[in-house]
């Protein structure tokens, strides 16, 4: 069994969805530290040809150090402003209606626990992209949060019966092939191939939110993109 996992990010780029799709099971790392000014609650969309943040406002203060402890703090007027921005930015995109309906369902979700709000968005996008990988939470495994870094992953794999753990390329700076092998786990990374698609202008802006790809591409093309990566092995 192949396992992957990552923090619950807000409408992340294509590589995140490739990681979920490539695994037999995906773990939402909800009991990990919330990084302020990170990517958990924001991502880039394209506004007037330039990257522009679309974000989920949060609350909870310094005591809420875990993602699962943070709260969503978006007033109705803010939500409408975000939807207005999306409509203004993408109303001429070929698949705007479907993309906007998806974004509307996600942003208007009344859930105010940040982790659960993001999980809902992840499941909604997975359904749209045709990803069927089972999803669970790191917090479902009691005692795992007491471990550190890669020790947590060894524990995930042992408890869930995973022989292979996969990650995005940034994980190469964190994890060691031989250390994983010593625990009976094959470590692999996927290298997303982010091919340009037609946006509004002649210049392609890459690594935007998956929402951008959804606005410009039909579902069958998006599903094909999920397999457009190469493997990095030790």
mmCIF file of C-alpha atoms in Angstrom:
data_model
loop_
_atom_site.group_PDB
_atom_site.id
_atom_site.type_symbol
_atom_site.label_atom_id
_atom_site.label_comp_id
_atom_site.label_asym_id
_atom_site.label_seq_id
_atom_site.Cartn_x
_atom_site.Cartn_y
_atom_site.Cartn_z
ATOM 1 C CA UNK A 1 0.000 0.000 0.000
ATOM 2 C CA UNK A 2 1.229 3.470 -0.924
ATOM 3 C CA UNK A 3 0.629 6.291 1.548
ATOM 4 C CA UNK A 4 0.917 10.035 1.084
ATOM 5 C CA UNK A 5 0.114 12.913 3.371
ATOM 6 C CA UNK A 6 0.294 16.659 3.670
ATOM 7 C CA UNK A 7 -1.139 19.595 5.541
ATOM 8 C CA UNK A 8 -4.603 20.682 4.384
ATOM 9 C CA UNK A 9 -3.911 23.607 2.071
ATOM 10 C CA UNK A 10 -6.475 25.969 0.558
ATOM 11 C CA UNK A 11 -7.006 25.124 -3.119
ATOM 12 C CA UNK A 12 -3.321 24.294 -3.757
ATOM 13 C CA UNK A 13 -1.598 23.837 -7.111
ATOM 14 C CA UNK A 14 -1.840 20.758 -9.334
ATOM 15 C CA UNK A 15 1.042 18.857 -7.688
ATOM 16 C CA UNK A 16 -0.905 18.471 -4.437
ATOM 17 C CA UNK A 17 -3.732 16.721 -6.278
ATOM 18 C CA UNK A 18 -1.272 14.528 -8.158
ATOM 19 C CA UNK A 19 0.103 13.434 -4.784
ATOM 20 C CA UNK A 20 -3.349 12.429 -3.545
ATOM 21 C CA UNK A 21 -4.180 10.682 -6.827
ATOM 22 C CA UNK A 22 -0.919 8.694 -6.871
ATOM 23 C CA UNK A 23 -1.481 7.183 -3.407
ATOM 24 C CA UNK A 24 -3.675 4.359 -2.159
ATOM 25 C CA UNK A 25 -4.455 6.459 0.902
ATOM 26 C CA UNK A 26 -3.960 10.113 1.802
ATOM 27 C CA UNK A 27 -3.550 11.549 5.294
ATOM 28 C CA UNK A 28 -4.581 15.107 6.070
ATOM 29 C CA UNK A 29 -1.952 16.336 8.544
ATOM 30 C CA UNK A 30 -4.405 18.220 10.732
ATOM 31 C CA UNK A 31 -2.501 17.965 14.029
ATOM 32 C CA UNK A 32 0.591 19.698 12.652
ATOM 33 C CA UNK A 33 1.636 23.268 13.410
ATOM 34 C CA UNK A 34 -0.230 26.087 11.748
ATOM 35 C CA UNK A 35 2.347 28.237 9.956
ATOM 36 C CA UNK A 36 1.373 31.882 9.899
ATOM 37 C CA UNK A 37 1.760 33.458 6.452
ATOM 38 C CA UNK A 38 2.063 29.969 4.978
ATOM 39 C CA UNK A 39 -0.113 28.209 2.411
ATOM 40 C CA UNK A 40 -2.668 26.552 4.677
ATOM 41 C CA UNK A 41 -5.193 29.360 4.326
ATOM 42 C CA UNK A 42 -4.281 31.068 1.042
ATOM 43 C CA UNK A 43 -3.285 30.565 -2.568
ATOM 44 C CA UNK A 44 -2.817 32.485 -5.781
ATOM 45 C CA UNK A 45 -5.425 33.080 -8.457
ATOM 46 C CA UNK A 46 -4.987 35.120 -11.635
ATOM 47 C CA UNK A 47 -6.344 38.679 -11.537
ATOM 48 C CA UNK A 48 -5.654 40.989 -14.490
ATOM 49 C CA UNK A 49 -2.794 38.761 -15.575
ATOM 50 C CA UNK A 50 -1.044 38.816 -12.187
ATOM 51 C CA UNK A 51 -0.988 36.401 -9.212
ATOM 52 C CA UNK A 52 -3.381 37.567 -6.503
ATOM 53 C CA UNK A 53 -4.004 36.033 -3.078
ATOM 54 C CA UNK A 54 -7.324 34.354 -2.358
ATOM 55 C CA UNK A 55 -7.320 33.669 1.367
ATOM 56 C CA UNK A 56 -9.376 32.278 4.222
ATOM 57 C CA UNK A 57 -9.233 34.591 7.237
ATOM 58 C CA UNK A 58 -8.538 32.757 10.500
ATOM 59 C CA UNK A 59 -8.887 33.295 14.231
ATOM 60 C CA UNK A 60 -7.749 31.533 17.374
ATOM 61 C CA UNK A 61 -4.730 33.454 18.557
ATOM 62 C CA UNK A 62 -1.314 32.192 19.549
ATOM 63 C CA UNK A 63 -2.766 29.419 21.722
ATOM 64 C CA UNK A 64 -4.182 27.739 18.606
ATOM 65 C CA UNK A 65 -0.897 26.410 17.320
ATOM 66 C CA UNK A 66 -2.274 23.373 15.467
ATOM 67 C CA UNK A 67 -4.192 23.522 12.200
ATOM 68 C CA UNK A 68 -7.067 21.598 13.778
ATOM 69 C CA UNK A 69 -7.364 24.244 16.522
ATOM 70 C CA UNK A 70 -7.701 27.247 14.211
ATOM 71 C CA UNK A 71 -11.023 28.806 13.321
ATOM 72 C CA UNK A 72 -12.337 30.333 10.129
ATOM 73 C CA UNK A 73 -13.226 34.000 10.670
ATOM 74 C CA UNK A 74 -14.862 35.225 7.487
ATOM 75 C CA UNK A 75 -17.696 37.714 7.619
ATOM 76 C CA UNK A 76 -20.480 37.378 5.021
ATOM 77 C CA UNK A 77 -19.374 40.602 3.349
ATOM 78 C CA UNK A 78 -15.822 39.260 2.984
ATOM 79 C CA UNK A 79 -17.113 36.076 1.395
ATOM 80 C CA UNK A 80 -19.127 38.040 -1.121
ATOM 81 C CA UNK A 81 -16.056 40.162 -1.913
ATOM 82 C CA UNK A 82 -14.044 37.021 -2.634
ATOM 83 C CA UNK A 83 -16.747 35.647 -4.908
ATOM 84 C CA UNK A 84 -16.965 39.016 -6.636
ATOM 85 C CA UNK A 85 -13.193 38.925 -7.205
ATOM 86 C CA UNK A 86 -13.435 35.425 -8.692
ATOM 87 C CA UNK A 87 -16.260 36.464 -10.994
ATOM 88 C CA UNK A 88 -14.391 39.561 -12.135
ATOM 89 C CA UNK A 89 -11.166 37.617 -12.674
ATOM 90 C CA UNK A 90 -12.519 34.563 -14.491
ATOM 91 C CA UNK A 91 -15.934 35.383 -15.988
ATOM 92 C CA UNK A 92 -14.489 35.060 -19.508
ATOM 93 C CA UNK A 93 -12.795 31.707 -18.803
ATOM 94 C CA UNK A 94 -14.278 28.804 -20.819
ATOM 95 C CA UNK A 95 -15.253 26.740 -17.756
ATOM 96 C CA UNK A 96 -16.134 29.610 -15.474
ATOM 97 C CA UNK A 97 -19.625 28.418 -14.542
ATOM 98 C CA UNK A 98 -18.443 25.047 -13.209
ATOM 99 C CA UNK A 99 -15.377 26.539 -11.540
ATOM 100 C CA UNK A 100 -17.349 29.335 -9.920
ATOM 101 C CA UNK A 101 -20.010 26.911 -8.645
ATOM 102 C CA UNK A 102 -17.266 24.811 -7.053
ATOM 103 C CA UNK A 103 -15.628 27.863 -5.461
ATOM 104 C CA UNK A 104 -19.004 29.068 -4.202
ATOM 105 C CA UNK A 105 -19.738 25.733 -2.498
ATOM 106 C CA UNK A 106 -16.339 25.812 -0.840
ATOM 107 C CA UNK A 107 -16.343 29.434 0.309
ATOM 108 C CA UNK A 108 -19.922 29.349 1.561
ATOM 109 C CA UNK A 109 -19.379 26.177 3.586
ATOM 110 C CA UNK A 110 -20.611 27.133 7.110
ATOM 111 C CA UNK A 111 -17.989 24.955 8.867
ATOM 112 C CA UNK A 112 -15.801 27.160 11.080
ATOM 113 C CA UNK A 113 -13.124 24.699 12.164
ATOM 114 C CA UNK A 114 -10.297 25.490 9.748
ATOM 115 C CA UNK A 115 -9.147 21.900 9.280
ATOM 116 C CA UNK A 116 -12.674 20.662 8.570
ATOM 117 C CA UNK A 117 -13.322 23.628 6.280
ATOM 118 C CA UNK A 118 -10.200 22.768 4.286
ATOM 119 C CA UNK A 119 -11.019 19.064 4.286
ATOM 120 C CA UNK A 120 -14.379 19.880 2.725
ATOM 121 C CA UNK A 121 -12.617 21.872 0.003
ATOM 122 C CA UNK A 122 -10.176 19.011 -0.614
ATOM 123 C CA UNK A 123 -12.979 16.473 -0.957
ATOM 124 C CA UNK A 124 -14.966 18.772 -3.257
ATOM 125 C CA UNK A 125 -12.002 19.301 -5.577
ATOM 126 C CA UNK A 126 -11.151 15.587 -5.526
ATOM 127 C CA UNK A 127 -14.709 14.790 -6.601
ATOM 128 C CA UNK A 128 -14.498 17.350 -9.415
ATOM 129 C CA UNK A 129 -11.157 15.957 -10.627
ATOM 130 C CA UNK A 130 -12.253 12.331 -10.356
ATOM 131 C CA UNK A 131 -9.832 11.447 -7.534
ATOM 132 C CA UNK A 132 -11.109 8.502 -5.474
ATOM 133 C CA UNK A 133 -8.226 8.027 -3.014
ATOM 134 C CA UNK A 134 -9.518 7.401 0.545
ATOM 135 C CA UNK A 135 -8.749 10.317 2.866
ATOM 136 C CA UNK A 136 -8.237 10.218 6.637
ATOM 137 C CA UNK A 137 -6.462 12.334 9.290
ATOM 138 C CA UNK A 138 -3.167 12.154 11.128
ATOM 139 C CA UNK A 139 -5.077 12.959 14.309
ATOM 140 C CA UNK A 140 -6.930 9.639 13.931
ATOM 141 C CA UNK A 141 -3.775 7.878 15.184
ATOM 142 C CA UNK A 142 -3.473 8.451 18.959
ATOM 143 C CA UNK A 143 0.030 9.170 20.201
ATOM 144 C CA UNK A 144 1.471 9.918 16.770
ATOM 145 C CA UNK A 145 1.670 13.655 17.468
ATOM 146 C CA UNK A 146 4.105 12.928 20.333
ATOM 147 C CA UNK A 147 6.693 11.782 17.780
ATOM 148 C CA UNK A 148 8.945 14.054 15.723
ATOM 149 C CA UNK A 149 9.244 14.649 11.980
ATOM 150 C CA UNK A 150 9.989 11.446 10.046
ATOM 151 C CA UNK A 151 9.284 9.324 13.130
ATOM 152 C CA UNK A 152 5.664 10.288 12.659
ATOM 153 C CA UNK A 153 5.724 8.972 9.101
ATOM 154 C CA UNK A 154 7.334 5.677 10.138
ATOM 155 C CA UNK A 155 4.512 5.318 12.640
ATOM 156 C CA UNK A 156 1.850 6.171 10.035
ATOM 157 C CA UNK A 157 3.197 3.541 7.676
ATOM 158 C CA UNK A 158 3.538 0.857 10.359
ATOM 159 C CA UNK A 159 0.004 1.350 11.684
ATOM 160 C CA UNK A 160 -1.657 1.596 8.283
ATOM 161 C CA UNK A 161 0.361 -1.154 6.595
ATOM 162 C CA UNK A 162 2.068 1.051 4.005
ATOM 163 C CA UNK A 163 5.201 -0.233 2.266
ATOM 164 C CA UNK A 164 5.741 2.971 0.282
ATOM 165 C CA UNK A 165 5.533 6.619 1.292
ATOM 166 C CA UNK A 166 5.383 9.307 -1.400
ATOM 167 C CA UNK A 167 5.871 13.058 -1.164
ATOM 168 C CA UNK A 168 6.337 16.156 -3.295
ATOM 169 C CA UNK A 169 9.901 17.142 -4.305
ATOM 170 C CA UNK A 170 10.330 19.623 -1.459
ATOM 171 C CA UNK A 171 10.422 16.647 0.909
ATOM 172 C CA UNK A 172 13.840 15.643 -0.459
ATOM 173 C CA UNK A 173 15.354 18.244 1.865
ATOM 174 C CA UNK A 174 13.696 16.618 4.873
ATOM 175 C CA UNK A 175 13.747 12.853 4.390
ATOM 176 C CA UNK A 176 16.476 10.293 3.802
ATOM 177 C CA UNK A 177 16.002 7.240 1.579
ATOM 178 C CA UNK A 178 18.242 4.996 3.678
ATOM 179 C CA UNK A 179 16.555 5.975 6.946
ATOM 180 C CA UNK A 180 13.159 5.043 5.491
ATOM 181 C CA UNK A 181 14.553 1.805 4.076
ATOM 182 C CA UNK A 182 15.849 0.895 7.537
ATOM 183 C CA UNK A 183 12.228 1.003 8.692
ATOM 184 C CA UNK A 184 11.097 -1.163 5.782
ATOM 185 C CA UNK A 185 9.565 1.757 3.849
ATOM 186 C CA UNK A 186 10.261 2.731 0.255
ATOM 187 C CA UNK A 187 10.515 6.510 -0.069
ATOM 188 C CA UNK A 188 9.538 8.079 -3.397
ATOM 189 C CA UNK A 189 8.874 11.596 -4.654
ATOM 190 C CA UNK A 190 6.753 12.812 -7.517
ATOM 191 C CA UNK A 191 7.987 15.593 -9.783
ATOM 192 C CA UNK A 192 4.951 17.374 -11.243
ATOM 193 C CA UNK A 193 5.109 18.237 -14.938
ATOM 194 C CA UNK A 194 3.287 21.555 -15.082
ATOM 195 C CA UNK A 195 2.543 22.014 -18.760
ATOM 196 C CA UNK A 196 1.176 25.391 -19.833
ATOM 197 C CA UNK A 197 -2.497 25.661 -20.696
ATOM 198 C CA UNK A 198 -4.306 28.541 -22.355
ATOM 199 C CA UNK A 199 -5.098 31.357 -19.947
ATOM 200 C CA UNK A 200 -6.188 34.823 -21.090
ATOM 201 C CA UNK A 201 -2.951 36.189 -22.507
ATOM 202 C CA UNK A 202 0.060 34.798 -24.333
ATOM 203 C CA UNK A 203 2.101 34.414 -21.125
ATOM 204 C CA UNK A 204 1.399 31.395 -18.900
ATOM 205 C CA UNK A 205 1.470 31.944 -15.130
ATOM 206 C CA UNK A 206 2.274 28.644 -13.415
ATOM 207 C CA UNK A 207 1.799 27.248 -9.896
ATOM 208 C CA UNK A 208 -1.496 28.990 -9.314
ATOM 209 C CA UNK A 209 -4.358 27.458 -7.360
ATOM 210 C CA UNK A 210 -6.013 24.413 -8.915
ATOM 211 C CA UNK A 211 -8.999 26.723 -9.284
ATOM 212 C CA UNK A 212 -7.199 28.469 -12.145
ATOM 213 C CA UNK A 213 -6.721 25.169 -14.003
ATOM 214 C CA UNK A 214 -10.371 24.297 -13.391
ATOM 215 C CA UNK A 215 -11.506 27.585 -14.931
ATOM 216 C CA UNK A 216 -9.547 26.976 -18.145
ATOM 217 C CA UNK A 217 -9.718 23.204 -18.701
ATOM 218 C CA UNK A 218 -12.471 20.589 -19.097
ATOM 219 C CA UNK A 219 -12.721 17.839 -16.432
ATOM 220 C CA UNK A 220 -11.284 15.122 -18.701
ATOM 221 C CA UNK A 221 -8.183 17.234 -19.421
ATOM 222 C CA UNK A 222 -7.772 17.970 -15.716
ATOM 223 C CA UNK A 223 -7.995 14.273 -14.866
ATOM 224 C CA UNK A 224 -5.303 13.510 -17.462
ATOM 225 C CA UNK A 225 -3.044 16.104 -15.818
ATOM 226 C CA UNK A 226 -3.120 14.075 -12.594
ATOM 227 C CA UNK A 227 -0.842 11.461 -14.169
ATOM 228 C CA UNK A 228 1.526 13.992 -15.700
ATOM 229 C CA UNK A 229 4.473 13.610 -13.336
ATOM 230 C CA UNK A 230 7.700 11.667 -13.074
ATOM 231 C CA UNK A 231 9.050 9.598 -10.184
ATOM 232 C CA UNK A 232 12.148 10.513 -8.205
ATOM 233 C CA UNK A 233 13.719 7.465 -6.542
ATOM 234 C CA UNK A 234 16.805 7.091 -4.388
#
